[in-house]
Coordinates of C-alpha atoms and ligand atoms in Angstrom, one line a residue:
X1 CA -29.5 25.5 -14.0
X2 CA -26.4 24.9 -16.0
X3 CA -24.4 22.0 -15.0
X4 CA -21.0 20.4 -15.7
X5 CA -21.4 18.3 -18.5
X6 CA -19.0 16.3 -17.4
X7 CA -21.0 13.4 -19.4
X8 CA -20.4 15.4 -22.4
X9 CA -16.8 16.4 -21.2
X10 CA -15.7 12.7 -20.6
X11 CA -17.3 11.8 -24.4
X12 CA -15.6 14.2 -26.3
X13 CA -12.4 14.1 -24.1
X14 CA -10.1 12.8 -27.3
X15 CA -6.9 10.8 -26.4
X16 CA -6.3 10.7 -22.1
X17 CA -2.7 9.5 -22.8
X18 CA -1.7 12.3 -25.0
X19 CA -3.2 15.3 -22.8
X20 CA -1.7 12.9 -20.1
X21 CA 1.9 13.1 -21.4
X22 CA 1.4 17.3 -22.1
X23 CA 0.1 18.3 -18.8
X24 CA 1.1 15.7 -16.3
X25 CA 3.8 13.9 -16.8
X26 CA 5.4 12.8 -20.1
X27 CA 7.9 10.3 -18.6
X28 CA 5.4 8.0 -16.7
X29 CA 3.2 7.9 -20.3
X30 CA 6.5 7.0 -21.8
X31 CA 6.8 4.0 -18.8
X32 CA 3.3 2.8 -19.5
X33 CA 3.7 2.6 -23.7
X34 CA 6.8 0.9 -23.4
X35 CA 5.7 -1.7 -20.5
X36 CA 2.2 -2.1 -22.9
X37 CA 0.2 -1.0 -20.3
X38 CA -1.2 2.4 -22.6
X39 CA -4.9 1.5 -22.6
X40 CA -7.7 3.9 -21.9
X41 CA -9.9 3.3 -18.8
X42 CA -13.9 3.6 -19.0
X43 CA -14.8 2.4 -16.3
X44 CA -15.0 -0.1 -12.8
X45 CA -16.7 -2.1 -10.2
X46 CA -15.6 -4.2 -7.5
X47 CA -12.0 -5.8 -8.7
X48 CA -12.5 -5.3 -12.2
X49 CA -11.5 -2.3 -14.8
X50 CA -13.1 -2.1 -18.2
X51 CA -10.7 -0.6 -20.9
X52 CA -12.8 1.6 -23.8
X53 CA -12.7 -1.7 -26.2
X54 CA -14.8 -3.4 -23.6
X55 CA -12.6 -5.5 -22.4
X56 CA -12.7 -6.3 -18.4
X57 CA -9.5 -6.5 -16.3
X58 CA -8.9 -8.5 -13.2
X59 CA -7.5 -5.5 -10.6
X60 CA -4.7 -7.5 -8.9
X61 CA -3.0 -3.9 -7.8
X62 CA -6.1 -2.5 -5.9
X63 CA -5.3 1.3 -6.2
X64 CA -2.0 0.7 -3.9
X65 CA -4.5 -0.8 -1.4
X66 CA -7.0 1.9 -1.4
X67 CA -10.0 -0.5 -2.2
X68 CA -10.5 -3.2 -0.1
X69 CA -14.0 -2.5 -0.2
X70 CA -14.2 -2.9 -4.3
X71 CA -14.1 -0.2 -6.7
X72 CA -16.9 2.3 -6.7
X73 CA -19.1 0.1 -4.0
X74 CA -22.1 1.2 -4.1
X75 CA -22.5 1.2 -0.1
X76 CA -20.2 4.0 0.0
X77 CA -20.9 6.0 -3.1
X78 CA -24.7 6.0 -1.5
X79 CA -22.7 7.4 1.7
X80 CA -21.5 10.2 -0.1
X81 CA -24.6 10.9 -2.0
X82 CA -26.1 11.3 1.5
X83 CA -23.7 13.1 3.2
X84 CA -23.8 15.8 0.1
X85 CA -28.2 15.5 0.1
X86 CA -28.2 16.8 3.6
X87 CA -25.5 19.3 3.1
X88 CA -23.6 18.7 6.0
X89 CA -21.7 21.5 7.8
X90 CA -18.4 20.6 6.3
X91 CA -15.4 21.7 8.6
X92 CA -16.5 25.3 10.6
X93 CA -13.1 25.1 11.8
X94 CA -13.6 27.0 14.8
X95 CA -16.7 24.1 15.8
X96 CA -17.1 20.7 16.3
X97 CA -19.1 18.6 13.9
X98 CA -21.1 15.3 14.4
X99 CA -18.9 12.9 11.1
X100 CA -15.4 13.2 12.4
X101 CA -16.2 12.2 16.6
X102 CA -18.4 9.4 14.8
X103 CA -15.9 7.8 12.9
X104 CA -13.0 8.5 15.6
X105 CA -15.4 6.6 18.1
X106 CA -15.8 3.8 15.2
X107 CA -12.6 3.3 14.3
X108 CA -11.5 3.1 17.9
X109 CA -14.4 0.5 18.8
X110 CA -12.6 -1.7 16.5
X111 CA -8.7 -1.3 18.3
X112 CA -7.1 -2.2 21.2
X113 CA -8.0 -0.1 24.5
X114 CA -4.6 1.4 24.3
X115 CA -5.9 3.5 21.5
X116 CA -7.9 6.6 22.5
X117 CA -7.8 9.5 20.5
X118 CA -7.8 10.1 16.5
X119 CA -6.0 12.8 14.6
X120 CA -7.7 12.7 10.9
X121 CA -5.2 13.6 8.2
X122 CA -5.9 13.5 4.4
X123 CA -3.3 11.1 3.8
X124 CA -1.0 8.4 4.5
X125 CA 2.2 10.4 4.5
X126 CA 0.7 12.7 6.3
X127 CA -0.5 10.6 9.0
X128 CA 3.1 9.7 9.3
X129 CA 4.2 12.6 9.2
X130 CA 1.6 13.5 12.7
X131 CA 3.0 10.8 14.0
X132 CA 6.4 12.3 14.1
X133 CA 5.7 15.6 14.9
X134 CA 3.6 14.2 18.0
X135 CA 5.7 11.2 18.8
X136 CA 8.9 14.1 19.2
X137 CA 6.8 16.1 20.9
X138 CA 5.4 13.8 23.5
X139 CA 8.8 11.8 24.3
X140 CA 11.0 15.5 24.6
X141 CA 12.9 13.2 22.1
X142 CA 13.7 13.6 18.3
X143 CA 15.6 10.3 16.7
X144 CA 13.3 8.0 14.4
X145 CA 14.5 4.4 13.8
X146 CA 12.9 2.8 10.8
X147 CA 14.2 -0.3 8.5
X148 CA 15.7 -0.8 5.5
X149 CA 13.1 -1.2 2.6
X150 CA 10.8 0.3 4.8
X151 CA 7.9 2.6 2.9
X152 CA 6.3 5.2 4.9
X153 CA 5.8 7.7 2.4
X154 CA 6.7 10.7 0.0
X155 CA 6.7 13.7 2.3
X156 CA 9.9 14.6 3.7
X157 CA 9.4 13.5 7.1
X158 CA 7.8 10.2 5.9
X159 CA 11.2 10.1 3.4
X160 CA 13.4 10.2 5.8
X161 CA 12.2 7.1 7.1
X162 CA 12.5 5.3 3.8
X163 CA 14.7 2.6 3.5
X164 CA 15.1 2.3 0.1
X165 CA 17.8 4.5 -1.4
X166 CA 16.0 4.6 -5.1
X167 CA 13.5 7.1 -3.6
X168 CA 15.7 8.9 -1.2
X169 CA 18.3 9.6 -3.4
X170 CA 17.8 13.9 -5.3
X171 CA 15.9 14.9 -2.4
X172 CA 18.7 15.4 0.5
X173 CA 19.6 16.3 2.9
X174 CA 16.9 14.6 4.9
X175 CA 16.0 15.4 8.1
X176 CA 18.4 14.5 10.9
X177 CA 18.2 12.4 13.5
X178 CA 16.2 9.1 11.2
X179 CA 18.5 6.2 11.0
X180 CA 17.4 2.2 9.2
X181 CA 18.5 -1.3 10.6
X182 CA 17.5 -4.6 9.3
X183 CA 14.4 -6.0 9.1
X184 CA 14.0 -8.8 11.7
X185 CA 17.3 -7.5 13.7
X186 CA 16.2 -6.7 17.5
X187 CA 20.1 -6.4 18.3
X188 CA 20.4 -3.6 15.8
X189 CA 17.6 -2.1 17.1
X190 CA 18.0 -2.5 20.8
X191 CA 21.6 -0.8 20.6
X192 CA 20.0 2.3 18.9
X193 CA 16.8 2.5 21.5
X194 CA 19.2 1.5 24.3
X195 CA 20.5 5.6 23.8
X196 CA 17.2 6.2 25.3
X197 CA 17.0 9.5 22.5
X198 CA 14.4 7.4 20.2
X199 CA 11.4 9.3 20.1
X200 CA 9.5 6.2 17.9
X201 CA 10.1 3.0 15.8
X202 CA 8.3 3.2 13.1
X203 CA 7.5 -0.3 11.2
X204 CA 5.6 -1.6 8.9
X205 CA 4.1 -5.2 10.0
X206 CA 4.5 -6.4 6.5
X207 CA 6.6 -4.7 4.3
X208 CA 5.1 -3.1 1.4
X209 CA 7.9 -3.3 -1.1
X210 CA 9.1 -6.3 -1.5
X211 CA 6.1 -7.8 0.6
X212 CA 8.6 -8.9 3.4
X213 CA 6.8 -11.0 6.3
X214 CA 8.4 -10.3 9.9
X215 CA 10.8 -13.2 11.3
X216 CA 8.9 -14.7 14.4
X217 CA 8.7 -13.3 17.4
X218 CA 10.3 -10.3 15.9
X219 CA 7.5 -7.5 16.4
X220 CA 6.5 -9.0 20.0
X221 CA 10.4 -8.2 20.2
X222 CA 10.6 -4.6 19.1
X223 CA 7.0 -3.6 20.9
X224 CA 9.2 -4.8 24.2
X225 CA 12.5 -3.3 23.7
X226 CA 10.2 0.0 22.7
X227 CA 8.5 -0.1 26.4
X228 CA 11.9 -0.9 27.7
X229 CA 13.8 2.6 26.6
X230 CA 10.9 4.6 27.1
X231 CA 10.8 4.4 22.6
X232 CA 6.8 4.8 21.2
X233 CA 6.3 1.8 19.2
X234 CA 4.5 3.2 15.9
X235 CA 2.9 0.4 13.4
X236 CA 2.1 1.9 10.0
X237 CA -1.3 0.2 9.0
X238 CA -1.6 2.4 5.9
X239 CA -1.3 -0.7 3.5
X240 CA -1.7 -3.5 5.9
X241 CA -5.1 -2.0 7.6
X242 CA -8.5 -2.9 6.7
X243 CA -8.6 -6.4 6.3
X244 CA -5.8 -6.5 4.1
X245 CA -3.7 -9.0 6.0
X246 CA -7.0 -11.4 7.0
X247 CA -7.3 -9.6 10.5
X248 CA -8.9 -6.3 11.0
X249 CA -5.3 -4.3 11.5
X250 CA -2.4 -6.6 10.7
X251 CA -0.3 -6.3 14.3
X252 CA -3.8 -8.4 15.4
X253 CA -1.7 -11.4 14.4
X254 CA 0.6 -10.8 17.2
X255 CA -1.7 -9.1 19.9
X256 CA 0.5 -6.1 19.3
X257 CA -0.6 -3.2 21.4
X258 CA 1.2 0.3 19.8
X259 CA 1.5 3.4 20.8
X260 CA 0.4 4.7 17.5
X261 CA -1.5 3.8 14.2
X262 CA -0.8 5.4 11.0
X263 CA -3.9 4.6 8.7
X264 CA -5.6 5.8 5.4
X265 CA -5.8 4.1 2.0
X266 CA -9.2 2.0 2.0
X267 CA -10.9 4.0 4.8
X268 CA -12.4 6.0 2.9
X269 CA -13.5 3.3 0.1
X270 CA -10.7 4.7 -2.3
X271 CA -13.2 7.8 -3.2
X272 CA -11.6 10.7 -1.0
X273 CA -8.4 11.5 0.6
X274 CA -8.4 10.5 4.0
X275 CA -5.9 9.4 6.7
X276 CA -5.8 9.2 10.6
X277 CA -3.1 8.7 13.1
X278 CA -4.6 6.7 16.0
X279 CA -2.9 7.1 19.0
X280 CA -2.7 5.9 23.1
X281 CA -4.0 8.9 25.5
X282 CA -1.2 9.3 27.0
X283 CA 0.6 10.5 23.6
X284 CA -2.1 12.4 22.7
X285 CA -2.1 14.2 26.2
X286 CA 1.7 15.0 26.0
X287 CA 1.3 16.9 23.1
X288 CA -2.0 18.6 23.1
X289 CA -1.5 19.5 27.3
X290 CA -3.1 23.0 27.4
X291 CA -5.6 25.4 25.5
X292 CA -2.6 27.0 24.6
X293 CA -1.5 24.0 22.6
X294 CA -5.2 22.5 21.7
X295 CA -4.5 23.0 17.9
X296 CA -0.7 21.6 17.7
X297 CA -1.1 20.1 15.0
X298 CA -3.8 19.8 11.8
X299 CA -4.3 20.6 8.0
X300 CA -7.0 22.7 6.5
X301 CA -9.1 19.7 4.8
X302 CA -9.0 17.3 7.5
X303 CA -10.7 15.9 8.7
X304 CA -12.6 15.6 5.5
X305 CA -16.5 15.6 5.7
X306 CA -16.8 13.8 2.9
X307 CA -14.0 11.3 3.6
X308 CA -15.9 10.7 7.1
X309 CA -19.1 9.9 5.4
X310 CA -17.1 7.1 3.6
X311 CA -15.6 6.0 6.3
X312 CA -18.5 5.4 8.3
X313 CA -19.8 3.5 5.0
X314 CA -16.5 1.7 4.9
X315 CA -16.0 -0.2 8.2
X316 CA -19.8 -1.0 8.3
X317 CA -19.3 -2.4 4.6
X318 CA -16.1 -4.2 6.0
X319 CA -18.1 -5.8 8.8
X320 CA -21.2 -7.0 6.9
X321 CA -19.6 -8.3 3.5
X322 CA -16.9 -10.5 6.0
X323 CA -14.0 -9.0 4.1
X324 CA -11.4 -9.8 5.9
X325 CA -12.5 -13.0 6.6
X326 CA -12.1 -13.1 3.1
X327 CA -9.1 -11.9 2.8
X328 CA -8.2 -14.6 5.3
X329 CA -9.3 -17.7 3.8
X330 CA -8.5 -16.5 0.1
X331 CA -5.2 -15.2 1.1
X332 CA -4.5 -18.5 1.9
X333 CA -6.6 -20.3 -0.9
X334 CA -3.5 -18.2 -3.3
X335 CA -1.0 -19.5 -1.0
X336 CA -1.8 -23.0 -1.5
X337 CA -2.4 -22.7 -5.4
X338 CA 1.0 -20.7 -6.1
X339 CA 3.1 -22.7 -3.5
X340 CA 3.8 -25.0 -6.2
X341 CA 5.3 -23.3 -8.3
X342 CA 9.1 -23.1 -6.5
X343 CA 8.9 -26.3 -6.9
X344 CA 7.3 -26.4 -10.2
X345 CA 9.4 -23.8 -11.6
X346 CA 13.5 -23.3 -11.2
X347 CA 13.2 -19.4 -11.6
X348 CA 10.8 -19.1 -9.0
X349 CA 12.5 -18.9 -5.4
X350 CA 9.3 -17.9 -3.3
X351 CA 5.7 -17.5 -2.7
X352 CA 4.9 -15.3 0.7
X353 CA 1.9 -13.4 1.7
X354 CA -0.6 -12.8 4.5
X355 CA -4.0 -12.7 3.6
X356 CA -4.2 -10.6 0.5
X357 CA -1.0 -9.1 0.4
X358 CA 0.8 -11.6 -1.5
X359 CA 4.2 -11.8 -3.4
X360 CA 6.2 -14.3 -5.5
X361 CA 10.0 -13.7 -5.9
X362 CA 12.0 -14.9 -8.7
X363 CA 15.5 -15.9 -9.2
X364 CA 18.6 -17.4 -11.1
X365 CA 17.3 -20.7 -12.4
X366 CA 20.0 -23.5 -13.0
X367 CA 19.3 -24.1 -16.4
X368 CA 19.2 -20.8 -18.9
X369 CA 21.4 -19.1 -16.6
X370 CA 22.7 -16.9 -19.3
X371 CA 19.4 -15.0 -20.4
X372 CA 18.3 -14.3 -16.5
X373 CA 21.9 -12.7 -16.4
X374 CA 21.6 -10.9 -19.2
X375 CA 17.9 -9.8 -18.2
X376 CA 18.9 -8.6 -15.1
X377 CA 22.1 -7.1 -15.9
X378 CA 20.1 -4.8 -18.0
X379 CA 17.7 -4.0 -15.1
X380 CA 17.4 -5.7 -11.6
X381 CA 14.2 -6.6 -11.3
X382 CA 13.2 -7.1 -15.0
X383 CA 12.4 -10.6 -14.9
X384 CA 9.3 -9.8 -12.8
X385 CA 8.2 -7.5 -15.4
X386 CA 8.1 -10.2 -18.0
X387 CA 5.5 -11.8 -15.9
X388 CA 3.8 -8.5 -15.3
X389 CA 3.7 -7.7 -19.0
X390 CA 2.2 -10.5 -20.5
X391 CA -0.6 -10.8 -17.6
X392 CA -1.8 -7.8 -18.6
X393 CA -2.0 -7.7 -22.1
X394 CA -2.9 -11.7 -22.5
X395 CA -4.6 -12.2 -19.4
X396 CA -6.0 -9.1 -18.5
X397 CA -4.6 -8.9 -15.3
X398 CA -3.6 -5.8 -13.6
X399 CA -0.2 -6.3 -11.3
X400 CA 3.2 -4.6 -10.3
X401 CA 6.8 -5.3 -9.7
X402 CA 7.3 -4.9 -5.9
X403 CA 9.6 -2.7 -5.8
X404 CA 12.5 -0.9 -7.8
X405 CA 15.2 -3.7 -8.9
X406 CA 14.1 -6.6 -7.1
X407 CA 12.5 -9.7 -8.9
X408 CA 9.4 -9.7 -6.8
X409 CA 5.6 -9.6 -8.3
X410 CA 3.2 -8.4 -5.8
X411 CA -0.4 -8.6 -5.5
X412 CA -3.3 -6.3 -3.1
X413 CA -6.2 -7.0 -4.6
X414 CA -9.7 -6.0 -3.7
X415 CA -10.7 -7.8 -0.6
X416 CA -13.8 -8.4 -2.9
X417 CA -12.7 -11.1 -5.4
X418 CA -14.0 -14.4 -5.9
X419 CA -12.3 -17.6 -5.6
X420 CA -12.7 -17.5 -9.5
X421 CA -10.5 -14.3 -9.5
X422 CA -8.0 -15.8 -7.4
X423 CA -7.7 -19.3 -9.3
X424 CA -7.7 -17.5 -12.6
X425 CA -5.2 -15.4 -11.7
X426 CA -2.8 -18.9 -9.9
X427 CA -3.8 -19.9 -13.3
X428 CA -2.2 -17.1 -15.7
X429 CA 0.8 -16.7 -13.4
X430 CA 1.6 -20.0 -14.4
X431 CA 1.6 -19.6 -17.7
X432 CA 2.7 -16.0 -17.6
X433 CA 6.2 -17.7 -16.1
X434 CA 6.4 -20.5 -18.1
X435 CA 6.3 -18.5 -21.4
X436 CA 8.8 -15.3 -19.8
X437 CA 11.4 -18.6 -18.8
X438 CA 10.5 -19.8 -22.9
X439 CA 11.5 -16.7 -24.7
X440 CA 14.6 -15.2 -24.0
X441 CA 14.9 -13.4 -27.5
X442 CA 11.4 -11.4 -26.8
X443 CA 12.5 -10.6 -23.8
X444 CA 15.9 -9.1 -24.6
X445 CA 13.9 -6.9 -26.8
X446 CA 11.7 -5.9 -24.4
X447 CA 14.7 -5.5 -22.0
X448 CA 16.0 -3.0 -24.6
X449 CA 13.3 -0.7 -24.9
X450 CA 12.7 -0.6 -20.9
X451 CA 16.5 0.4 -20.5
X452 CA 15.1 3.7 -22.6
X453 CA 13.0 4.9 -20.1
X454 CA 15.3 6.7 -18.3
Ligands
PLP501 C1 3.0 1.4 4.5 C2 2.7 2.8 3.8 N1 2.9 3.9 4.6 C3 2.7 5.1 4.1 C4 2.2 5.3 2.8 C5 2.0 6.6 2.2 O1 0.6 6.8 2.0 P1 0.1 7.9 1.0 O2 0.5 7.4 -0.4 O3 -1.4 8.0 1.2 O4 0.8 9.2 1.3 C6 2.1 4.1 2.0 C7 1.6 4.3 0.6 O5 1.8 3.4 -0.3 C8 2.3 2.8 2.5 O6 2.2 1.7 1.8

């Protein structure tokens, strides 16, 4: 029997960059040579990537947040190897199958009893985007309030809900009837749910870009004013979920109950698509209210019988390696070890995270005031990059600039590091900072070639 080769294929593959830039997308190889980040990948495990010259990379990004459970953990790859071995129905369309009900009634075990039904999706967006469709459908209502710098997404539903203009702007007109307020504002909101027209309000409990932590009392806030006007309260847990914020799902922290549950990312152990709007009954019996109606809403691949398997694998894997008790106490073990640092440092303004979703912010220092000006003038946001830069090609650490033009370096590792990770990567930062603040010339250059990448 002739097989792939893929062995063979992946061998004698030649340069991944180059075919890459010819059949892909030129510009983002462009970004990645000019920000030094062009190396070719072999292989990984855990929170670590190996680069072809052998060398090992500490994976402070985490896939976006689609491995909590570690890269390539071998819990979950055995999963899937099972779930292929006993060749599973797959989706029969017109059937019911044993993977999806079992991960539905898993996932639910773990949420509050206001959650009762699952709708599987093979993505984040596109768990948003269920949640709109369904949330419209079940109110008779069609407004959407989000917040500024909010991230729910790339599909046009999803963008409409974005708060940040950078990746909003091209694609209009958006869909009508989506409208931002601030972050941490209940007056804003209330006078847009007080219409009583909101079909949902849609939030992230810690914002992705930027890694903004609500104001106290603020969610408690906005899940009341959403009973209030009749408004579904939606928390999107498609970067938060999973442990990621040291509690199972994120609005844990404030006994939140939603309406409805975006999710995706890490539940399937980053191997396969997956997503899943979880959602209250009463929702869920609004919209799907008759044979007539029983298939409202759906997609061909989900849900996903592989993505199932790994889900299953997933949550038990959660559960028996502690992760996001983990998460929890090294969350705040990176808290207490990059605290210093405002104080330490004059360009740093702020250290904020929960659990191991984590940021530090940067800012005009008093003394070279000139070269931050300069940096920034050329590109908001750049100074952050000179810390990102050299902590990957010194330190071998993988990270990212929160967000387009803001000064903010984030981290979402792998709910699997160590406390080594974590206090060689404090460590680097450090260093990383002190030496960007030291070398204004270097930097200009670097400045220079970045502005070319447009
Ligand atoms: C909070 C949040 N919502 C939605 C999404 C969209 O998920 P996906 O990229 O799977 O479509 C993301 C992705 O980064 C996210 O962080």
């Amino acid at each position: 029997m002739g097989g792939t080769d893929l062995r063979g294929m992946l061998k004698g593959r030649g340069d991944d960059l180059d075919r890459w830039a010819r059949t892909i997308n030129p510009q983002f190889i462009r970004v990645l040579r000019t920000i030094d980040f062009d190396r070719t990948w072999e292989r990984a495990e855990g929170a670590y990537l190996w680069d072809a010259d052998g060398h090992r990379y500490l994976d402070m990004l985490g896939g976006f947040g689609m491995y909590n459970a570690g890269r390539n953990n071998p819990r979950i790859r055995d999963a899937l190897i099972e779930a292929l071995e006993l060749d599973t129905p797959g989706s029969v369309q017109m059937g019911a199958t044993a993977l999806p009900g079992l991960l539905a009634e898993a996932l639910l075990a773990r949420t509050p009893a206001r959650l009762e039904r699952v709708q599987f999706t093979s993505s984040g967006t596109e768990a948003i985007e269920a949640a709109l469709k369904l949330g419209r459908a079940a109110t008779k209502r069609s407004r959407v309030i989000s917040l500024d710098h909010g991230f729910h997404g790339l599909t046009l539903g999803s963008l409409s809900a974005n708060g940040n203009p950078e990746f909003t702007a091209r694609f209009g007109p958006l869909l009508p009837g989506f409208e931002q307020v601030p972050f941490g504002d209940l007056d804003a909101l209330e006078e847009q749910l007080r219409r009583e027209d909101v079909a949902l309000f849609l939030v992230e409990p810690v914002q992705g870009k930027g890694v903004n932590l609500p104001p106290e009392g603020y969610l408690q806030g906005a899940q009341a004013l959403c009973r209030r006007y009749g408004t579904l309260f939606c928390v999107d847990e498609i970067q938060t979920g999973f442990g990621r914020t040291g509690k199972l799902f994120a609005f844990e922290h404030w006994g939140l109950e939603p309406d409805l549950v975006p999710v995706a990312k890490s539940l399937s152990g980053g191997y396969v698509p997956v997503g899943a709007l979880l959602m209250s009954r009463a929702v869920h019996e609004a919209v799907y209210d008759s044979m007539k109606n029983a298939v409202a809403h759906g997609s061909t691949f989900a849900p996903n019988e592989l993505a199932m398997a790994a889900g299953l694998a997933t949550l038990q894997e959660i559960d028996d390696q502690g992760l996001v008790e983990q998460a929890a106490r090294l969350g705040e073990k990176l808290l207490e070890l990059t605290r210093p640092l405002v104080d330490e440092l004059d360009v740093v303004r702020e250290v904020r995270g929960l659990g191991l979703i984590w940021a530090i912010e940067f800012g005009e220092p008093e003394s070279r005031k000139l070269s931050w000006k300069m940096i920034e003038k050329m590109q908001p946001g750049l100074f952050a990059q000179f810390v990102v830069g050299p902590l990957f090609s010194q330190h071998r650490i993988l990270s990212q600039v929160a967000g387009h033009n803001i000064p903010v370096l984030k981290a979402l590792p792998p709910l699997v590091v160590t406390d080594a990770d974590i206090e060689y990567f404090a460590e680097s930062l450090a260093s990383a900072i002190k030496r960007a603040q030291r070398t204004p010339s270097a930097l200009t250059r670097f400045a220079l070639t970045a502005a070319g990448i447009r």
